[in-house]
């Protein structure tokens, strides 16, 4: 019995000793778990980064859309294979996109320090342009799609300054989207994906602010055309691109009033038009270019007025947005995608194969040894946005733009005369032919959206595009294949596109 009692007591003592040793290894007090805390300073969706006083918001969207008889994001059939309406084109174009954004903010003695970035991951199942697109198997006629990564906005804000890739001070808050889905509503400025710049914003109180900035000048360019003999015209354009490298940034600014009734903004921009050389060979420099000299640079610019009206009697949340722009030597602030238009259609003339309408976008033109002639442009665009109920809404939108070369087609001292002299060379012209590179473009569309649950929207958009060109008669020319080299009638052109989209924001 004594032996059994000793064994039990010894075992108990050993167990207590081991337990005591393990207990001694534990901390006296467990560390508190640091939970992520909501940051209510900057709106919904912000959280404090653990261990810091910086708030962060991660957001974005997933978007899938398809355009019929157009390019990605409802680009009208206004150029290339789509403009030709040939069998090489895709009858529809689709894109799937994941957009991710990171927004961080920290309160300091100098105000809020903010950094923001957004990246887009894209898969283009079709661009509308057919088998010649990236991702195609050469010569096969098959395009499986292309993948791309786009960096939209990357900037830092501190003490009123903004550094990085951000919206220009020239832009309106709605950019090129007063009410449309289409990324191609021209008639005014659009840099929704941002441009490299430095800018400063001052708040004057009562909703009044002013911003001045320096923008990357490349974003403000369309074309500067050298119209010399070594830069002959092609089928639907004249001259060759002759911009030099960047010499000075674009100088931009705005004065803006934000009130309960809406917004009013006046913007201005200065853009330097800088030529390369007098002597170019189809736009490329050669061994004689440097000694040929160059025209002097000229400063162009643009002005814009924008208005938003809220609290309309048509219903809660309804508004009207409109902006109007005039530019001289700064055409991109009217036709922001730098597009030159080339569209083909039917003809009623017995001497012509088909009809053609085109418009060449440019900031200026020059002949070797002469000065730059700046091109003028103006445009207006806007939308009326209406909410039928909490789930359904519609927008009626449109735009009108014009490009004017100035002067007469027979006067070589004017932009129009120099352009026509270059364009007419080598063409066989009809008896009723007349040259005029001026043109107008119009757009009109409607989009209806259904939001069955928060942050999920289905939409459908129909848009009409009209090219009003100013040539008359007919001429022989050699368009890009597969169009034949033959006679074409000059005629206005139209295109209609349909875009359907589903988008989930988060």
Coordinates of C-alpha atoms in Angstrom, one line a residue:
X1 CA 0.0 0.0 0.0
X2 CA 2.8 2.4 0.9
X3 CA 4.4 1.7 -2.5
X4 CA 1.1 2.4 -4.4
X5 CA 0.6 5.7 -2.4
X6 CA 4.1 6.8 -3.2
X7 CA 3.6 6.2 -6.9
X8 CA 0.4 8.2 -6.9
X9 CA 1.9 11.1 -4.9
X10 CA 5.1 11.1 -7.2
X11 CA 3.0 11.1 -10.3
X12 CA 0.9 14.0 -9.0
X13 CA 4.0 16.0 -8.1
X14 CA 5.5 15.4 -11.5
X15 CA 2.3 16.5 -13.3
X16 CA 2.1 19.6 -11.2
X17 CA 5.8 20.4 -11.9
X18 CA 5.3 20.0 -15.7
X19 CA 2.1 22.0 -15.6
X20 CA 3.9 24.8 -13.7
X21 CA 6.7 24.8 -16.2
X22 CA 4.2 25.2 -19.1
X23 CA 2.3 27.9 -17.3
X24 CA 5.5 29.8 -16.8
X25 CA 6.1 29.8 -20.5
X26 CA 2.8 31.6 -21.2
X27 CA 2.8 35.5 -21.3
X28 CA 1.4 37.2 -18.3
X29 CA -1.3 38.9 -20.5
X30 CA -2.4 38.0 -24.1
X31 CA -1.9 40.8 -26.7
X32 CA -5.0 42.5 -27.8
X33 CA -6.1 41.7 -31.4
X34 CA -5.9 44.8 -33.6
X35 CA -9.1 44.9 -35.6
X36 CA -9.5 46.9 -38.8
X37 CA -11.4 50.1 -38.0
X38 CA -13.8 52.0 -40.2
X39 CA -12.6 55.5 -41.3
X40 CA -15.6 57.8 -41.6
X41 CA -13.6 60.9 -42.5
X42 CA -13.6 60.5 -46.2
X43 CA -16.9 58.8 -47.0
X44 CA -18.1 55.2 -47.2
X45 CA -15.6 52.3 -47.9
X46 CA -12.6 53.7 -46.1
X47 CA -10.7 51.8 -43.4
X48 CA -7.7 52.6 -41.2
X49 CA -4.6 50.7 -42.3
X50 CA -3.7 48.7 -39.0
X51 CA -1.0 50.4 -37.1
X52 CA -1.3 53.7 -38.9
X53 CA -3.5 56.8 -39.2
X54 CA -3.8 56.4 -43.0
X55 CA -7.2 55.5 -44.4
X56 CA -7.5 53.3 -47.5
X57 CA -10.3 52.4 -49.9
X58 CA -10.1 49.6 -52.4
X59 CA -12.7 49.7 -55.2
X60 CA -13.3 49.2 -58.9
X61 CA -15.7 47.5 -61.2
X62 CA -16.2 44.6 -63.6
X63 CA -17.6 45.5 -67.0
X64 CA -18.6 43.5 -70.0
X65 CA -19.9 45.2 -73.1
X66 CA -20.5 44.6 -76.8
X67 CA -20.9 47.1 -79.7
X68 CA -22.6 46.2 -83.0
X69 CA -21.4 48.0 -86.1
X70 CA -18.7 49.8 -84.2
X71 CA -15.5 49.5 -82.1
X72 CA -14.9 48.9 -78.4
X73 CA -17.0 51.1 -76.1
X74 CA -19.4 52.2 -78.8
X75 CA -16.8 53.8 -81.2
X76 CA -18.7 54.7 -84.4
X77 CA -17.8 53.1 -87.7
X78 CA -15.9 56.2 -88.8
X79 CA -12.5 55.0 -90.1
X80 CA -10.4 52.0 -91.1
X81 CA -12.2 48.7 -91.9
X82 CA -15.3 49.8 -90.1
X83 CA -15.4 53.0 -92.0
X84 CA -15.0 51.1 -95.3
X85 CA -17.7 48.6 -94.3
X86 CA -15.7 45.8 -95.9
X87 CA -15.9 42.1 -95.1
X88 CA -12.6 42.3 -93.2
X89 CA -14.3 44.2 -90.4
X90 CA -15.9 42.5 -87.3
X91 CA -19.7 43.0 -87.2
X92 CA -19.4 43.4 -83.4
X93 CA -16.7 44.3 -80.9
X94 CA -16.5 43.1 -77.2
X95 CA -14.4 43.8 -74.2
X96 CA -14.3 42.4 -70.6
X97 CA -12.6 44.6 -68.0
X98 CA -11.6 44.4 -64.4
X99 CA -10.8 47.9 -63.0
X100 CA -9.1 48.1 -59.6
X101 CA -8.5 51.3 -57.7
X102 CA -6.6 52.2 -54.5
X103 CA -7.3 55.4 -52.6
X104 CA -5.3 56.4 -49.5
X105 CA -5.7 59.5 -47.4
X106 CA -3.9 60.9 -44.3
X107 CA -4.8 64.0 -42.3
X108 CA -1.7 66.3 -41.8
X109 CA -1.0 69.8 -40.7
X110 CA -0.9 70.7 -44.4
X111 CA -4.3 69.2 -45.1
X112 CA -5.1 65.7 -46.5
X113 CA -2.3 63.8 -48.2
X114 CA -3.9 61.6 -50.9
X115 CA -2.6 59.0 -53.3
X116 CA -4.7 57.4 -55.9
X117 CA -4.2 54.8 -58.7
X118 CA -6.4 52.8 -61.0
X119 CA -5.4 49.9 -63.3
X120 CA -7.6 48.2 -65.9
X121 CA -7.2 44.6 -66.9
X122 CA -8.8 44.1 -70.4
X123 CA -9.6 41.3 -72.7
X124 CA -10.7 42.3 -76.2
X125 CA -12.6 39.5 -77.9
X126 CA -12.9 41.8 -80.9
X127 CA -11.9 45.4 -81.7
X128 CA -14.3 45.7 -84.7
X129 CA -11.3 45.8 -87.1
X130 CA -11.1 42.1 -87.9
X131 CA -8.2 39.8 -88.2
X132 CA -5.6 42.5 -88.3
X133 CA -5.9 43.1 -84.6
X134 CA -3.4 42.1 -81.9
X135 CA -3.8 38.4 -81.0
X136 CA -4.5 37.4 -84.6
X137 CA -2.8 34.5 -86.2
X138 CA -1.0 36.0 -89.2
X139 CA -2.7 35.3 -92.4
X140 CA -5.3 33.0 -90.8
X141 CA -8.2 35.4 -90.6
X142 CA -8.6 34.3 -86.9
X143 CA -8.4 36.7 -83.9
X144 CA -8.7 35.0 -80.6
X145 CA -8.6 38.3 -78.7
X146 CA -5.9 40.4 -77.0
X147 CA -5.2 41.1 -73.4
X148 CA -3.9 44.4 -72.1
X149 CA -3.2 46.3 -68.9
X150 CA -4.0 50.0 -68.8
X151 CA -3.0 52.4 -66.0
X152 CA -5.6 55.2 -65.9
X153 CA -4.8 57.5 -63.0
X154 CA -1.8 57.6 -60.8
X155 CA -1.3 60.7 -58.7
X156 CA -0.4 62.3 -55.3
X157 CA -2.2 65.3 -53.8
X158 CA -0.6 67.5 -51.1
X159 CA -1.3 71.0 -49.9
X160 CA -3.4 71.9 -53.0
X161 CA -0.9 70.4 -55.4
X162 CA -1.5 67.3 -57.7
X163 CA 1.5 65.4 -59.1
X164 CA 1.2 62.5 -61.6
X165 CA -1.3 61.2 -64.2
X166 CA -4.6 63.0 -63.4
X167 CA -7.4 64.8 -65.1
X168 CA -6.3 68.1 -66.7
X169 CA -7.4 71.3 -65.2
X170 CA -9.1 72.0 -68.5
X171 CA -11.5 69.1 -68.0
X172 CA -15.0 69.2 -66.6
X173 CA -16.0 66.7 -63.8
X174 CA -17.9 64.6 -66.3
X175 CA -15.1 64.6 -69.0
X176 CA -16.6 63.1 -72.2
X177 CA -19.5 61.5 -70.4
X178 CA -22.3 64.0 -69.8
X179 CA -24.8 61.0 -70.0
X180 CA -23.5 58.5 -72.5
X181 CA -21.8 55.0 -72.2
X182 CA -19.8 55.7 -75.4
X183 CA -16.2 56.6 -74.9
X184 CA -16.3 58.4 -78.2
X185 CA -18.6 61.4 -77.8
X186 CA -16.5 64.1 -79.3
X187 CA -17.1 67.9 -79.3
X188 CA -15.0 68.7 -76.3
X189 CA -12.1 67.7 -74.1
X190 CA -11.8 64.2 -72.6
X191 CA -8.8 62.8 -70.6
X192 CA -10.7 60.5 -68.3
X193 CA -7.7 58.2 -68.1
X194 CA -5.5 61.1 -67.1
X195 CA -2.4 62.8 -68.5
X196 CA 0.9 63.5 -66.8
X197 CA 0.7 66.9 -65.2
X198 CA 1.5 69.2 -62.2
X199 CA -1.3 71.4 -61.0
X200 CA -2.4 73.6 -58.0
X201 CA -6.0 74.1 -56.9
X202 CA -7.0 77.0 -54.6
X203 CA -10.4 77.0 -52.7
X204 CA -11.9 80.5 -52.4
X205 CA -14.9 79.5 -50.4
X206 CA -18.6 79.2 -51.1
X207 CA -17.9 76.6 -53.7
X208 CA -15.6 78.7 -55.8
X209 CA -12.2 77.3 -56.8
X210 CA -9.4 77.8 -59.3
X211 CA -6.8 75.5 -60.8
X212 CA -3.7 76.1 -62.9
X213 CA -1.6 73.3 -64.3
X214 CA 1.1 72.1 -66.7
X215 CA 0.1 69.2 -68.9
X216 CA 2.1 66.8 -71.1
X217 CA 1.9 68.5 -74.5
X218 CA 1.7 65.2 -76.4
X219 CA -1.8 64.6 -75.1
X220 CA -2.8 68.0 -76.6
X221 CA -1.7 67.1 -80.2
X222 CA -3.5 65.9 -83.3
X223 CA -1.4 66.5 -86.4
X224 CA 0.9 69.2 -87.8
X225 CA 0.9 68.7 -91.5
X226 CA 4.0 69.3 -93.8
X227 CA 2.4 69.8 -97.2
X228 CA 5.6 69.9 -99.3
X229 CA 6.2 68.0 -102.5
X230 CA 8.1 65.3 -100.6
X231 CA 5.0 64.7 -98.5
X232 CA 2.4 63.8 -101.1
X233 CA -1.2 63.1 -100.3
X234 CA -2.6 59.7 -99.7
X235 CA -6.1 58.5 -100.6
X236 CA -8.0 60.3 -97.9
X237 CA -5.6 62.7 -96.4
X238 CA -2.9 65.3 -97.3
X239 CA 0.7 65.9 -96.2
X240 CA 2.6 64.1 -93.4
X241 CA 2.9 64.4 -89.7
X242 CA 5.6 67.0 -88.8
X243 CA 5.4 67.7 -85.1
X244 CA 8.8 68.0 -83.4
X245 CA 9.6 66.8 -79.9
X246 CA 8.1 68.5 -76.9
X247 CA 9.4 72.0 -76.2
X248 CA 7.0 73.3 -73.6
X249 CA 4.1 71.9 -71.6
X250 CA 0.5 72.9 -72.2
X251 CA -0.6 75.6 -69.8
X252 CA -4.1 75.0 -68.5
X253 CA -6.5 76.4 -65.9
X254 CA -10.1 76.8 -64.8
X255 CA -12.4 78.8 -62.6
X256 CA -15.2 76.7 -61.2
X257 CA -18.4 77.3 -59.1
X258 CA -20.0 74.4 -57.4
X259 CA -23.4 75.1 -55.8
X260 CA -26.6 73.2 -54.9
X261 CA -28.1 74.3 -58.2
X262 CA -25.2 72.8 -60.2
X263 CA -21.9 73.8 -61.6
X264 CA -20.4 76.5 -63.9
X265 CA -16.8 76.4 -65.2
X266 CA -14.6 78.4 -67.5
X267 CA -11.4 76.7 -68.8
X268 CA -8.5 77.8 -70.9
X269 CA -5.4 76.1 -72.5
X270 CA -2.3 77.3 -74.3
X271 CA -0.6 74.7 -76.6
X272 CA 2.7 75.2 -78.5
X273 CA 2.6 73.9 -82.1
X274 CA 6.2 73.0 -82.8
X275 CA 7.3 71.8 -86.3
X276 CA 10.3 69.5 -87.0
X277 CA 11.9 70.4 -90.4
X278 CA 11.0 71.8 -93.8
X279 CA 12.4 68.8 -95.7
X280 CA 10.8 65.5 -94.8
X281 CA 10.3 62.4 -96.8
X282 CA 6.7 61.2 -96.2
X283 CA 7.0 62.5 -92.7
X284 CA 10.4 60.9 -91.9
X285 CA 13.6 62.9 -91.4
X286 CA 16.5 62.4 -93.9
X287 CA 20.1 63.5 -94.2
X288 CA 19.0 66.9 -95.6
X289 CA 16.3 67.6 -93.0
X290 CA 18.5 69.5 -90.5
X291 CA 20.0 71.9 -93.0
X292 CA 16.6 72.6 -94.5
X293 CA 15.5 74.6 -91.5
X294 CA 12.1 74.8 -90.0
X295 CA 9.2 77.2 -89.5
X296 CA 8.9 79.1 -86.3
X297 CA 6.7 77.6 -83.6
X298 CA 3.3 79.1 -82.9
X299 CA 1.2 79.1 -79.8
X300 CA -2.4 78.0 -80.1
X301 CA -5.0 77.4 -77.5
X302 CA -8.6 76.8 -76.5
X303 CA -11.4 78.0 -74.2
X304 CA -14.4 76.1 -72.8
X305 CA -17.5 77.0 -70.9
X306 CA -19.4 74.2 -69.0
X307 CA -22.7 74.2 -67.2
X308 CA -24.6 71.6 -65.1
X309 CA -28.1 72.2 -63.9
X310 CA -29.5 70.1 -61.0
X311 CA -32.9 70.1 -59.2
X312 CA -34.9 70.0 -62.4
X313 CA -38.7 69.8 -62.2
X314 CA -38.6 66.6 -64.2
X315 CA -37.7 64.5 -61.2
X316 CA -35.2 63.9 -58.4
X317 CA -31.6 63.3 -59.5
X318 CA -32.3 64.6 -63.1
X319 CA -29.8 67.0 -64.5
X320 CA -28.5 68.7 -67.7
X321 CA -24.8 68.8 -68.6
X322 CA -23.4 70.8 -71.5
X323 CA -20.0 72.2 -72.6
X324 CA -18.9 74.3 -75.5
X325 CA -15.3 74.7 -76.8
X326 CA -13.4 76.8 -79.3
X327 CA -9.8 76.0 -80.3
X328 CA -7.2 77.4 -82.6
X329 CA -4.1 75.2 -83.1
X330 CA -5.4 72.9 -80.3
X331 CA -8.0 70.8 -82.1
X332 CA -7.7 67.9 -79.6
X333 CA -9.7 69.8 -77.1
X334 CA -12.6 69.5 -79.6
X335 CA -11.9 66.2 -81.2
X336 CA -10.2 64.5 -78.3
X337 CA -9.4 61.1 -79.9
X338 CA -7.3 62.7 -82.8
X339 CA -9.4 60.8 -85.3
X340 CA -9.3 61.5 -89.0
X341 CA -12.5 60.2 -90.5
X342 CA -12.8 58.1 -93.6
X343 CA -16.2 56.5 -94.5
X344 CA -17.5 54.8 -97.6
X345 CA -21.0 54.3 -98.9
X346 CA -23.3 54.0 -101.9
X347 CA -23.3 56.4 -104.9
X348 CA -25.8 57.5 -107.4
X349 CA -23.2 58.5 -110.0
X350 CA -22.6 56.3 -113.0
X351 CA -18.9 57.3 -113.2
X352 CA -18.1 56.3 -109.6
X353 CA -17.6 53.0 -107.8
X354 CA -18.7 54.1 -104.4
X355 CA -19.0 57.3 -102.3
X356 CA -16.5 58.6 -99.8
X357 CA -16.6 61.1 -97.0
X358 CA -13.6 62.1 -95.0
X359 CA -12.3 64.8 -92.6
X360 CA -8.6 65.2 -91.6
X361 CA -8.0 66.5 -88.1
X362 CA -5.0 68.8 -87.6
X363 CA -3.6 71.6 -85.4
X364 CA -1.9 73.4 -88.3
X365 CA -0.3 73.1 -91.7
X366 CA 2.8 74.5 -93.4
X367 CA 4.7 74.6 -96.7
X368 CA 8.5 74.3 -96.5
X369 CA 9.9 77.9 -96.2
X370 CA 6.6 79.3 -95.0
X371 CA 4.9 79.7 -91.7
X372 CA 2.4 77.6 -89.8
X373 CA -1.2 78.2 -90.5
X374 CA -3.3 77.2 -87.4
X375 CA -6.5 75.2 -87.9
X376 CA -9.7 76.2 -86.0
X377 CA -12.2 73.9 -84.4
X378 CA -15.3 74.3 -82.2
X379 CA -17.8 72.0 -80.7
X380 CA -20.7 71.6 -78.3
X381 CA -22.0 68.5 -76.5
X382 CA -24.4 67.6 -73.7
X383 CA -27.0 65.4 -72.2
X384 CA -30.3 65.4 -70.4
X385 CA -30.4 62.6 -67.7
X386 CA -33.7 61.4 -66.3
X387 CA -34.6 58.9 -63.5
X388 CA -37.9 57.1 -64.2
X389 CA -37.8 55.4 -60.8
X390 CA -35.1 54.1 -58.4
X391 CA -34.4 51.2 -60.9
X392 CA -34.7 52.8 -64.4
X393 CA -33.0 55.8 -66.0
X394 CA -32.3 57.2 -69.4
X395 CA -30.0 59.8 -71.0
X396 CA -30.5 61.7 -74.3
X397 CA -27.1 63.0 -75.5
X398 CA -25.5 64.5 -78.5
X399 CA -22.7 66.6 -79.9
X400 CA -21.7 68.8 -82.9
X401 CA -18.1 69.6 -83.9
X402 CA -16.6 71.5 -86.8
X403 CA -13.0 71.9 -88.2
X404 CA -12.1 74.9 -90.3
X405 CA -8.8 75.3 -92.3
X406 CA -9.4 78.9 -93.2
X407 CA -8.9 80.8 -96.5
X408 CA -9.8 79.7 -100.0
X409 CA -8.8 76.6 -101.9
X410 CA -7.1 78.6 -104.7
X411 CA -4.9 80.8 -102.4
X412 CA -1.6 79.2 -101.5
X413 CA -1.1 81.8 -98.7
X414 CA -3.9 80.1 -96.7
X415 CA -4.2 76.8 -94.9
X416 CA -7.1 75.7 -97.2
X417 CA -5.2 76.6 -100.4
X418 CA -2.0 74.8 -99.3
X419 CA -3.9 71.7 -98.2
X420 CA -5.9 71.5 -101.5
X421 CA -2.7 72.0 -103.6
X422 CA -1.1 69.0 -101.9
X423 CA -4.3 66.8 -102.0
X424 CA -5.2 67.4 -105.6
X425 CA -1.8 66.5 -107.0
X426 CA -1.8 63.2 -109.0
X427 CA -5.6 62.8 -108.9
X428 CA -7.9 62.7 -111.9
X429 CA -10.7 65.1 -111.0
X430 CA -14.3 65.3 -112.3
X431 CA -15.5 68.4 -114.1
X432 CA -17.7 69.3 -111.1
X433 CA -15.0 68.6 -108.5
X434 CA -14.2 71.2 -105.8
X435 CA -11.8 70.9 -102.8
X436 CA -12.7 71.9 -99.3
X437 CA -11.1 70.1 -96.3
X438 CA -13.5 71.7 -93.8
X439 CA -16.0 69.3 -92.2
X440 CA -18.6 68.9 -89.5
X441 CA -19.5 65.8 -87.4
X442 CA -22.7 65.2 -85.4
X443 CA -23.7 62.6 -82.9
X444 CA -27.1 61.8 -81.3
X445 CA -27.9 58.9 -79.0
X446 CA -30.0 57.5 -76.2
X447 CA -29.1 55.1 -73.4
X448 CA -31.4 53.3 -71.0
X449 CA -30.2 51.7 -67.8
X450 CA -31.7 49.2 -65.4
X451 CA -30.3 48.8 -61.9
X452 CA -32.2 45.9 -60.2
X453 CA -29.9 45.9 -57.2
X454 CA -27.4 48.4 -55.9
X455 CA -24.1 48.6 -58.0
X456 CA -25.3 46.3 -60.8
X457 CA -26.4 48.0 -64.0
X458 CA -27.6 46.7 -67.3
X459 CA -27.7 49.2 -70.2
X460 CA -28.3 49.6 -73.9
X461 CA -27.2 52.5 -76.0
X462 CA -28.1 53.5 -79.6
X463 CA -26.0 56.2 -81.3
X464 CA -26.1 57.9 -84.7
X465 CA -23.1 59.5 -86.3
X466 CA -23.1 61.9 -89.3
X467 CA -20.1 63.2 -91.2
X468 CA -20.8 66.4 -93.1
X469 CA -17.9 66.8 -95.6
X470 CA -17.5 69.8 -97.9
X471 CA -16.0 68.3 -101.1
X472 CA -18.1 68.0 -104.2
X473 CA -17.8 65.9 -107.4
X474 CA -15.6 62.9 -107.8
X475 CA -11.9 61.9 -108.1
X476 CA -9.7 58.8 -108.7
X477 CA -7.8 57.6 -105.7
X478 CA -6.2 54.5 -104.2
X479 CA -7.8 53.8 -100.8
X480 CA -6.4 51.3 -98.4
X481 CA -7.1 47.7 -99.6
X482 CA -9.4 46.0 -100.1
X483 CA -10.9 49.0 -101.8
X484 CA -9.9 49.3 -105.5
X485 CA -8.0 52.2 -107.1
X486 CA -10.8 53.9 -109.0
X487 CA -13.2 56.9 -109.0
X488 CA -15.2 57.8 -105.9
X489 CA -17.9 60.3 -105.4
X490 CA -17.6 62.8 -102.4
X491 CA -20.6 62.5 -100.2
X492 CA -21.8 62.8 -96.6
X493 CA -21.9 59.6 -94.6
X494 CA -23.8 58.1 -91.7
X495 CA -23.4 55.2 -89.2
X496 CA -25.5 53.8 -86.5
X497 CA -24.2 51.6 -83.6
X498 CA -25.7 49.6 -80.7
X499 CA -23.9 49.0 -77.4
X500 CA -25.1 46.7 -74.6
X501 CA -23.3 46.6 -71.3
X502 CA -23.4 45.0 -67.8
X503 CA -21.4 46.5 -65.0
X504 CA -20.8 45.6 -61.3
X505 CA -19.2 48.2 -59.1
X506 CA -17.6 47.4 -55.8

